[in-house]
Coordinates of C-alpha atoms and ligand atoms in Angstrom, one line a residue:
M1 CA 0.0 0.0 0.0
S2 CA 2.7 2.5 1.0
H3 CA 4.6 1.6 -2.2
D4 CA 1.4 2.3 -4.2
F5 CA 1.0 5.6 -2.5
L6 CA 4.5 6.8 -3.3
A7 CA 4.2 5.6 -6.9
Q8 CA 0.9 7.5 -7.3
V9 CA 1.9 10.7 -5.5
S10 CA 4.7 11.1 -8.0
A11 CA 2.1 11.7 -10.6
I12 CA 1.0 14.8 -8.6
L13 CA 4.2 16.2 -7.3
D14 CA 7.7 16.6 -8.8
S15 CA 10.0 14.1 -7.1
K16 CA 12.0 16.9 -5.5
Y17 CA 8.9 17.8 -3.5
I18 CA 8.4 14.2 -2.2
L19 CA 10.9 13.8 0.6
I20 CA 11.5 10.1 1.5
E21 CA 15.1 10.0 2.7
E22 CA 15.5 10.0 6.5
E23 CA 17.8 13.0 6.6
E24 CA 15.4 15.1 4.4
K25 CA 12.4 14.2 6.5
A26 CA 14.1 14.7 9.9
P27 CA 13.4 18.4 10.3
Y28 CA 9.7 17.8 9.9
L29 CA 9.4 14.9 12.3
T30 CA 10.1 16.6 15.6
D31 CA 8.2 19.4 17.2
W32 CA 9.6 22.8 18.3
R33 CA 10.0 21.8 21.9
K34 CA 11.5 18.4 21.0
R35 CA 8.9 16.7 23.0
Y36 CA 7.5 14.5 20.2
T37 CA 9.2 12.7 17.3
G38 CA 7.4 10.6 14.8
K39 CA 8.0 8.8 11.6
A40 CA 6.5 9.4 8.2
L41 CA 6.2 7.6 4.9
A42 CA 7.0 10.9 3.2
V43 CA 6.9 14.6 3.6
L44 CA 5.0 16.2 0.7
L45 CA 5.5 19.8 -0.4
P46 CA 2.6 20.9 -2.6
A47 CA 2.5 24.4 -4.2
T48 CA -1.2 24.7 -5.2
T49 CA -4.6 24.0 -3.8
E50 CA -5.2 21.6 -6.7
E51 CA -2.1 19.6 -5.7
V52 CA -3.3 19.5 -2.0
A53 CA -6.7 18.3 -3.2
A54 CA -5.2 15.6 -5.5
I55 CA -3.0 14.4 -2.6
V56 CA -5.9 14.2 -0.1
K57 CA -8.0 12.3 -2.7
L58 CA -5.1 9.8 -3.0
C59 CA -4.9 9.6 0.8
A60 CA -8.6 8.8 0.9
V61 CA -8.4 6.1 -1.8
T62 CA -5.3 4.5 -0.2
H63 CA -6.4 5.0 3.5
T64 CA -3.3 7.0 4.2
A65 CA -3.4 9.4 7.2
V66 CA -2.2 12.9 6.5
V67 CA -0.7 15.3 9.1
P68 CA -0.9 18.9 7.9
Q69 CA 2.1 21.1 8.9
G70 CA 2.9 24.8 8.7
G71 CA 5.9 26.3 10.5
N72 CA 6.0 23.4 13.0
T73 CA 6.1 25.8 15.9
G74 CA 3.1 24.4 17.7
F75 CA 3.3 23.5 21.4
C76 CA 1.0 20.5 21.5
G77 CA 2.5 18.0 19.0
G78 CA -0.3 18.5 16.5
A79 CA 1.9 18.7 13.5
T80 CA 4.0 15.6 14.5
P81 CA 3.1 12.2 12.9
D82 CA 2.7 9.0 15.0
S83 CA 5.4 6.4 15.1
S84 CA 3.9 4.0 12.6
G85 CA 5.8 5.4 9.6
K86 CA 2.6 5.1 7.6
Q87 CA 1.4 8.7 7.8
V88 CA 2.4 11.5 5.4
I89 CA 3.2 15.0 6.4
L90 CA 1.7 17.7 4.1
N91 CA 3.8 20.8 4.7
L92 CA 2.3 23.9 3.1
K93 CA 5.4 26.1 3.1
R94 CA 5.4 26.4 -0.7
M95 CA 1.9 27.8 -0.7
N96 CA 3.2 31.3 0.2
Q97 CA 1.5 33.7 -2.2
I98 CA -0.4 36.7 -1.2
R99 CA -3.3 36.7 -3.7
E100 CA -4.7 40.2 -3.1
I101 CA -4.7 43.1 -0.7
D102 CA -8.1 44.7 -1.1
A103 CA -7.6 48.3 0.3
A104 CA -11.3 49.2 0.0
N105 CA -12.5 46.1 1.8
Q106 CA -9.5 46.2 4.2
T107 CA -8.7 42.6 3.7
I108 CA -5.8 40.4 2.6
S109 CA -6.3 37.1 0.7
L110 CA -3.4 34.8 1.1
E111 CA -2.2 31.2 1.0
A112 CA -1.8 29.0 4.0
G113 CA 2.0 28.9 3.9
C114 CA 2.6 32.6 4.2
I115 CA 4.8 33.3 7.2
L116 CA 3.1 35.5 9.8
Q117 CA 5.9 38.1 9.9
S118 CA 5.9 38.5 6.1
I119 CA 2.1 39.1 6.2
Q120 CA 2.7 41.9 8.8
E121 CA 5.4 43.4 6.6
K122 CA 3.5 43.2 3.3
S123 CA 0.4 44.7 5.0
A124 CA 2.5 47.5 6.5
E125 CA 4.0 48.3 3.1
K126 CA 0.4 49.1 1.9
G127 CA -0.3 51.1 5.1
F128 CA -2.2 48.5 7.0
L129 CA -1.8 46.7 10.3
F130 CA -2.2 42.9 10.4
P131 CA -2.5 42.6 14.1
L132 CA -1.8 39.0 14.8
S133 CA 1.6 38.9 16.7
L134 CA 3.4 36.1 18.5
G135 CA 6.9 35.1 19.4
A136 CA 7.1 32.5 16.6
E137 CA 6.0 35.0 13.9
G138 CA 9.3 34.6 12.0
S139 CA 8.4 31.0 11.2
C140 CA 4.8 30.1 12.0
M141 CA 2.4 30.3 9.0
I142 CA -1.1 31.7 8.7
G143 CA -2.5 28.2 8.0
G144 CA -1.1 27.0 11.3
N145 CA -2.3 30.1 13.1
L146 CA -5.8 29.5 11.8
A147 CA -5.7 25.8 12.5
T148 CA -4.7 26.5 16.2
N149 CA -6.7 29.7 16.5
A150 CA -3.5 31.3 17.7
G151 CA -3.7 34.2 20.3
G152 CA -0.5 36.2 21.0
T153 CA 0.0 39.7 22.3
N154 CA -2.7 41.7 20.5
V155 CA -5.8 39.7 21.4
L156 CA -6.9 42.3 24.0
R157 CA -7.6 44.8 21.2
Y158 CA -8.0 42.7 18.0
G159 CA -9.1 39.3 19.1
N160 CA -7.7 35.8 18.3
T161 CA -6.9 34.5 14.8
R162 CA -10.6 33.5 14.5
D163 CA -11.7 37.1 15.0
L164 CA -9.4 38.2 12.2
C165 CA -10.6 35.7 9.6
L166 CA -13.4 36.4 7.2
G167 CA -13.1 33.6 4.7
L168 CA -11.3 30.3 4.1
E169 CA -10.5 27.9 1.3
V170 CA -10.3 24.3 2.6
V171 CA -9.6 20.9 1.1
T172 CA -12.0 18.4 2.7
A173 CA -11.2 14.8 3.7
S174 CA -12.5 13.5 0.4
G175 CA -10.2 15.9 -1.5
E176 CA -12.9 18.4 -2.6
I177 CA -12.1 22.1 -2.5
W178 CA -14.5 24.3 -0.5
N179 CA -14.2 27.9 -1.7
G180 CA -15.3 30.2 1.2
M181 CA -13.0 33.0 0.2
K182 CA -15.5 35.8 0.7
G183 CA -14.4 38.9 2.6
L184 CA -17.8 39.6 4.1
R185 CA -18.3 41.0 7.6
K186 CA -21.8 39.7 7.7
D187 CA -23.0 36.4 6.3
N188 CA -25.7 34.5 8.1
T189 CA -26.3 31.7 5.7
G190 CA -26.6 28.8 8.0
Y191 CA -23.9 26.8 9.8
D192 CA -20.6 28.7 10.0
L193 CA -18.1 26.3 8.2
R194 CA -15.3 28.8 8.6
D195 CA -15.6 28.8 12.4
L196 CA -15.7 25.0 12.3
Y197 CA -12.3 24.7 10.6
I198 CA -10.6 27.4 12.6
G199 CA -9.1 25.8 15.7
S200 CA -9.6 22.3 14.3
E201 CA -5.8 21.6 14.2
G202 CA -5.9 19.8 10.8
T203 CA -8.5 17.2 12.0
L204 CA -11.4 18.3 9.8
G205 CA -9.8 19.8 6.7
I206 CA -6.7 21.3 5.2
I207 CA -6.7 25.1 5.1
T208 CA -5.2 26.2 1.9
A209 CA -6.0 30.0 1.8
A210 CA -7.8 32.6 3.9
V211 CA -9.2 36.2 3.7
M212 CA -8.0 38.1 6.8
K213 CA -9.0 41.5 8.2
L214 CA -6.6 44.5 8.0
Y215 CA -6.7 47.6 10.2
P216 CA -5.3 51.1 9.9
L217 CA -1.6 51.3 11.0
P218 CA -1.3 53.1 14.3
I219 CA 0.6 56.4 14.1
S220 CA 2.3 56.1 17.4
Q221 CA 2.9 53.4 20.0
W222 CA 4.1 53.9 23.6
T223 CA 5.4 51.0 25.7
T224 CA 6.0 50.9 29.4
L225 CA 7.1 48.5 32.1
A226 CA 5.4 48.9 35.5
A227 CA 6.1 47.1 38.8
T228 CA 3.2 45.7 40.8
Q229 CA 3.5 43.8 44.1
D230 CA 0.6 41.3 43.7
I231 CA -2.0 40.1 41.2
D232 CA -4.8 42.0 42.8
S233 CA -3.1 45.4 42.0
T234 CA -2.2 44.0 38.6
I235 CA -5.8 43.4 37.7
A236 CA -6.8 46.8 39.2
L237 CA -4.1 48.3 36.9
L238 CA -5.5 46.5 33.9
N239 CA -9.0 47.8 34.7
L240 CA -7.6 51.3 35.2
F241 CA -6.0 51.2 31.7
Q242 CA -9.2 49.7 30.2
Q243 CA -11.2 52.5 31.7
R244 CA -8.9 55.4 30.8
A245 CA -7.3 54.2 27.5
T246 CA -10.2 52.1 26.2
S247 CA -9.4 50.9 22.7
L248 CA -5.9 52.5 22.7
L249 CA -4.8 49.7 25.1
T250 CA -3.2 47.1 22.7
G251 CA -0.9 45.1 25.1
F252 CA -1.0 44.1 28.7
E253 CA 1.5 41.3 29.4
M254 CA 2.6 40.0 32.8
M255 CA 6.0 38.6 33.8
T256 CA 6.7 37.3 37.3
K257 CA 10.0 37.8 39.1
E258 CA 11.0 34.2 38.6
S259 CA 10.3 34.3 34.8
L260 CA 12.5 37.3 34.4
A261 CA 15.2 35.9 36.6
L262 CA 15.3 32.8 34.3
N263 CA 15.5 35.1 31.3
E264 CA 18.4 37.0 32.8
K265 CA 20.2 33.7 33.6
H266 CA 20.2 32.7 30.0
F267 CA 20.2 36.1 28.3
P268 CA 22.1 38.5 30.6
Q269 CA 21.5 41.4 28.2
M270 CA 17.7 41.0 28.9
A271 CA 17.9 42.2 32.5
N272 CA 14.8 43.8 33.9
P273 CA 15.2 47.6 33.6
L274 CA 12.9 48.0 36.6
K275 CA 14.6 48.3 40.1
E276 CA 15.2 45.0 41.8
N277 CA 13.1 42.8 39.5
P278 CA 9.7 43.3 41.3
P279 CA 7.2 40.4 42.0
Y280 CA 5.3 41.4 38.8
T281 CA 6.5 43.3 35.8
I282 CA 3.8 44.5 33.5
L283 CA 4.4 45.4 29.9
I284 CA 1.8 47.8 28.7
E285 CA 1.4 49.2 25.2
L286 CA -0.9 52.0 24.0
S287 CA -1.4 52.5 20.2
D288 CA -2.9 55.6 18.7
H289 CA -4.1 57.0 15.4
E290 CA -3.7 60.6 16.6
S291 CA -0.5 62.3 17.5
E292 CA 2.6 61.0 19.4
E293 CA 1.9 63.6 22.1
H294 CA -1.7 62.6 22.7
V295 CA -0.9 59.0 23.6
K296 CA 2.2 59.8 25.6
Q297 CA 0.3 62.3 27.7
L298 CA -2.4 59.8 28.3
L299 CA 0.1 57.1 29.3
E300 CA 1.8 59.5 31.8
V301 CA -1.6 60.5 33.3
I302 CA -2.7 56.9 33.8
L303 CA 0.7 55.9 35.3
E304 CA 0.5 58.9 37.7
E305 CA -2.9 57.8 38.9
A306 CA -1.6 54.3 39.3
F307 CA 1.3 55.6 41.4
E308 CA -0.9 57.8 43.5
T309 CA -3.4 54.9 44.2
G310 CA -0.5 52.6 45.1
L311 CA -1.1 50.1 42.3
I312 CA 2.4 50.4 41.0
S313 CA 5.7 51.1 42.7
D314 CA 7.9 51.8 39.7
A315 CA 7.6 52.4 35.9
V316 CA 9.8 53.1 32.9
I317 CA 8.4 54.4 29.6
A318 CA 10.4 53.4 26.5
S319 CA 12.0 56.5 25.2
N320 CA 12.4 55.3 21.6
L321 CA 11.4 52.4 19.3
S322 CA 14.5 50.4 20.1
Q323 CA 13.9 50.5 23.8
A324 CA 10.2 49.5 23.2
N325 CA 11.5 46.6 21.1
S326 CA 13.8 45.6 23.9
F327 CA 10.9 45.4 26.4
W328 CA 9.0 43.2 24.0
H329 CA 12.1 41.0 23.4
M330 CA 12.4 40.6 27.1
R331 CA 8.9 39.3 27.2
E332 CA 9.3 37.0 24.2
H333 CA 12.6 35.6 25.4
I334 CA 11.0 33.9 28.4
T335 CA 9.9 31.0 26.2
L336 CA 13.4 30.7 24.8
A337 CA 15.0 30.9 28.3
Q338 CA 12.7 28.1 29.4
S339 CA 13.7 25.9 26.5
Q340 CA 17.4 26.6 27.3
E341 CA 16.8 25.6 30.9
G342 CA 15.1 22.3 30.1
A343 CA 11.7 20.8 29.1
N344 CA 9.4 22.4 31.7
L345 CA 5.8 21.4 32.2
K346 CA 3.6 23.8 30.2
H347 CA 0.1 24.9 31.2
D348 CA -1.5 27.3 28.8
I349 CA -4.6 28.3 30.6
T350 CA -7.3 31.0 30.9
I351 CA -9.0 32.0 34.1
P352 CA -11.7 34.6 34.4
L353 CA -9.9 37.8 35.6
S354 CA -12.2 37.9 38.7
S355 CA -10.8 34.5 39.8
L356 CA -7.1 35.0 38.8
D357 CA -6.0 36.1 42.3
R358 CA -7.6 33.0 43.9
F359 CA -6.1 30.7 41.2
I360 CA -2.6 31.9 41.6
R361 CA -2.7 32.1 45.4
D362 CA -4.2 28.6 45.8
T363 CA -2.2 26.9 43.0
D364 CA 1.1 28.4 44.0
A365 CA 0.5 27.3 47.6
L366 CA -0.5 23.7 46.6
I367 CA 2.5 23.3 44.2
K368 CA 5.0 24.7 46.7
A369 CA 3.7 22.5 49.5
K370 CA 3.7 19.3 47.4
Y371 CA 6.9 19.9 45.4
P372 CA 9.2 21.9 47.6
G373 CA 11.7 23.9 45.7
V374 CA 10.0 23.7 42.3
R375 CA 10.1 26.8 40.1
I376 CA 6.8 28.3 39.0
I377 CA 7.5 30.2 35.7
N378 CA 4.3 32.2 35.4
F379 CA 3.8 34.8 32.7
G380 CA 1.4 35.5 30.0
H381 CA -1.2 37.6 28.3
L382 CA -2.8 38.9 31.4
G383 CA -5.2 41.2 29.6
D384 CA -6.9 38.1 28.3
G385 CA -6.7 36.1 31.6
N386 CA -4.2 33.8 29.8
L387 CA -1.4 32.5 31.9
H388 CA 1.6 30.4 30.9
Y389 CA 1.8 28.7 34.2
N390 CA 4.9 26.5 33.7
I391 CA 6.7 24.3 36.2
A392 CA 10.4 23.5 36.3
P393 CA 12.1 21.2 38.8
P394 CA 14.1 22.7 41.7
D395 CA 17.4 24.3 40.5
G396 CA 20.0 21.7 39.7
E397 CA 17.5 18.7 39.5
D398 CA 17.3 16.6 36.4
F399 CA 14.3 17.7 34.2
K400 CA 13.7 14.3 32.6
A401 CA 13.6 12.4 35.9
F402 CA 11.4 15.1 37.6
N403 CA 9.0 15.2 34.7
L404 CA 8.7 11.4 34.5
A405 CA 7.8 11.2 38.1
N406 CA 5.6 14.2 38.5
E407 CA 4.1 15.3 35.1
K408 CA 0.7 13.6 35.5
P409 CA 0.0 14.7 39.1
I410 CA 1.2 18.2 38.4
H411 CA -1.1 18.5 35.4
E412 CA -3.9 17.1 37.5
L413 CA -3.3 19.5 40.3
I414 CA -3.2 22.5 38.0
Y415 CA -6.0 21.6 35.7
G416 CA -8.1 20.7 38.8
Q417 CA -7.6 24.3 40.0
V418 CA -8.5 25.6 36.5
E419 CA -11.8 23.7 36.6
L420 CA -12.5 25.1 40.1
C421 CA -12.1 28.6 38.7
N422 CA -14.2 27.8 35.6
G423 CA -11.2 28.3 33.3
S424 CA -9.8 26.5 30.2
I425 CA -7.0 24.0 30.0
S426 CA -6.0 25.4 26.6
A427 CA -6.2 29.1 26.1
E428 CA -4.3 29.5 22.8
H429 CA -1.9 26.6 22.0
G430 CA -4.6 24.1 21.1
V431 CA -4.9 20.4 22.1
G432 CA -2.9 18.4 19.5
Q433 CA -1.8 15.1 21.1
L434 CA -0.6 16.7 24.4
K435 CA -4.1 17.4 25.8
L436 CA -6.0 14.7 23.9
D437 CA -6.7 12.7 27.1
G438 CA -7.6 15.6 29.3
L439 CA -10.1 17.1 26.8
R440 CA -13.1 14.7 27.4
A441 CA -13.2 15.6 31.1
H442 CA -12.7 19.2 30.5
K443 CA -15.3 19.6 27.7
G444 CA -17.9 17.4 29.4
E445 CA -19.6 14.4 27.9
V446 CA -22.1 16.2 25.7
A447 CA -19.6 18.6 24.1
H448 CA -17.1 15.8 23.6
E449 CA -19.6 13.5 21.9
L450 CA -20.7 16.4 19.6
M451 CA -17.0 16.9 18.6
K452 CA -16.7 13.2 17.8
T453 CA -19.9 13.4 15.7
L454 CA -18.5 16.3 13.7
K455 CA -15.2 14.5 13.2
K456 CA -17.0 11.3 12.0
A457 CA -19.2 13.3 9.6
L458 CA -16.4 15.4 8.1
D459 CA -13.7 12.7 8.1
P460 CA -15.4 9.3 8.2
Q461 CA -12.2 7.4 7.3
N462 CA -10.3 9.2 10.1
I463 CA -7.4 10.2 7.7
L464 CA -7.0 13.8 8.7
N465 CA -4.5 14.1 11.6
P466 CA -6.0 11.1 13.5
H467 CA -5.7 11.0 17.3
K468 CA -5.2 14.7 17.6
V469 CA -7.8 16.8 19.5
V470 CA -10.4 14.0 19.5
S471 CA -10.1 10.3 18.9
I472 CA -13.0 8.4 17.2
Ligands
FAD1 P1 2.2 24.0 13.1 O1 3.0 23.9 14.3 O2 2.9 23.5 11.8 O3 0.8 23.2 13.2 C1 0.0 23.4 14.3 C2 -1.3 22.6 14.1 O4 -2.1 23.1 13.0 C3 -1.1 21.1 13.8 O5 -2.2 20.4 14.4 C4 -1.2 21.0 12.3 O6 -1.6 19.8 11.9 C5 -2.2 22.1 12.0 N1 -2.0 22.8 10.7 C6 -1.0 23.5 10.3 N2 -1.2 24.1 9.1 C7 -2.4 23.7 8.7 C8 -3.2 23.9 7.6 N3 -2.8 24.7 6.6 N4 -4.5 23.3 7.6 C9 -4.9 22.6 8.6 N5 -4.2 22.3 9.7 C10 -3.0 22.8 9.8 N6 0.9 30.5 20.1 C11 0.0 31.4 20.5 O7 -1.2 31.1 20.3 N7 0.4 32.5 21.1 C12 1.6 32.8 21.4 O8 1.9 33.9 21.9 C13 2.6 31.9 21.0 N8 3.9 32.2 21.1 C14 4.9 31.3 20.7 C15 6.2 31.6 20.9 C16 7.2 30.7 20.4 C17 8.6 31.0 20.6 C18 6.8 29.5 19.8 C19 7.8 28.5 19.3 C20 5.5 29.2 19.6 C21 4.5 30.1 20.1 N9 3.1 29.8 19.9 C22 2.2 30.7 20.3 C23 2.7 28.5 19.4 C24 2.7 28.4 17.8 O9 3.5 29.4 17.2 C25 1.2 28.6 17.3 O10 0.4 27.6 17.7 C26 1.1 28.8 15.8 O11 -0.2 29.2 15.4 C27 1.5 27.5 15.0 O12 1.6 27.8 13.6 P2 2.5 26.8 12.7 O13 2.4 27.3 11.3 O14 3.9 26.6 13.3 O15 1.7 25.5 12.8
MLT2 C1 4.2 33.2 24.7 O1 3.1 33.8 25.0 O2 5.3 33.7 24.8 C2 4.0 31.7 24.4 O3 2.7 31.4 24.0 C3 4.3 31.0 25.6 C4 4.9 29.8 26.1 O4 6.1 29.6 26.0 O5 4.2 29.1 26.8
ZN3 ZN1 1.3 33.0 24.7

């Protein structure tokens, strides 16, 4: 069968785009965190929607499972094949054309393999902002962003990837092409297929193109770091900015003392410019379409109020673009510092802001009591209630041994607290294979069964990224 598949796929793709040698396939077989490694019959690199459709048709006929892949920066093992060596990886990096920037409609139509940063740059050249922004933007692709419904640092103002998408082109499990590439802001024509595919992590269809929203480029941006002593004041600070700056507030990121200490350990040039690395360092960004002066004054007034009411103890406003970038780099380097340190246990969770204080207080206390000396690396998109509540073993302890012994009970403890607070066990990274088992309990029986019904209806042969998100 596998021999048949390879013989037939060569009628669709030039042989240089069918990777079958081990060394050629290797970069596609392991995820970014090096947590999962699989095997694949082949890595296929199509350049057109028609090629994707022909490949999926062939997969359907030969019962070959297909794992879609973009930039392979996902955190849940969704783009990594299993260990059977029978699955094929369909990497969309050659589908990287921008089809149209429609200035009047304020939309961009583009192929799934476009790299996020290049979309931001191409949009800016035409005077538009494409607001999706995340640490992996130099290599993640819009198809992957849509498939995971990625979040990032601008969600507070512009929403998740889902909120930025108006239309999709999708290859279905039978190899048909659904053209839903309409740039409409209103379209109530029955079930929303677009929303079904967004966030489905390659389990319901292959996203080949999309129509995304564009926004006017802000004229000025001001970035500040502020020191808070506890999470209560941090939330009060967020509420103050939401009240005073309303839609000008485009970023509100939280970094704990421990997160920034780890950063400094691995990247000494990234030391916290605030005095004595306070318990919480908050990165706040305001963006404006009026003058530089207008937004700067507003920022100063709000910070002054925050000082006077005791919400913050220190603040530094970036004096130029390069300093603002250095604040953002400090925030984005925490993920890199963690991966330099070792394979920590990740928890990408959302908690209602009103329960965040309770979650952190209770969970910190439980973790510290049960696992003395462990390091809680807690940071995230606080404006969205999204924490990256990651756990590393005590300094000097072996990561592998610690994780092997404690991964399951630590996940259970933390996710138990998430449930108590009515939160989510996956805020923005998705489910993939990492959270497959935990999903049934988290969604509840009814929702989980509905998900299975959808999967069976749209992919009856279970060939699209099987055993990711939901198993049937
Ligand atoms: P991949 O990793 O290749 O794939 C992810 C999933 O989507 C897989 O299940 C895959 O099968 C599926 N898929 C990929 N392309 C398609 C397609 N065309 N059609 C159907 N299914 C497809 N994520 C956030 O949300 N917010 C962050 O702030 C953030 N920061 C990050 C920082 C760093 C340093 C890194 C390494 C990652 C970060 N991520 C973040 C995670 C990751 O970048 C996102 O999940 C991103 O959206 C994945 O895109 P990708 O192209 O790399 O997808
Ligand atoms: C980020 O926000 O930097 C990534 O989503 C976080 C992570 O490393 O968990
Ligand atoms: Zn994040």
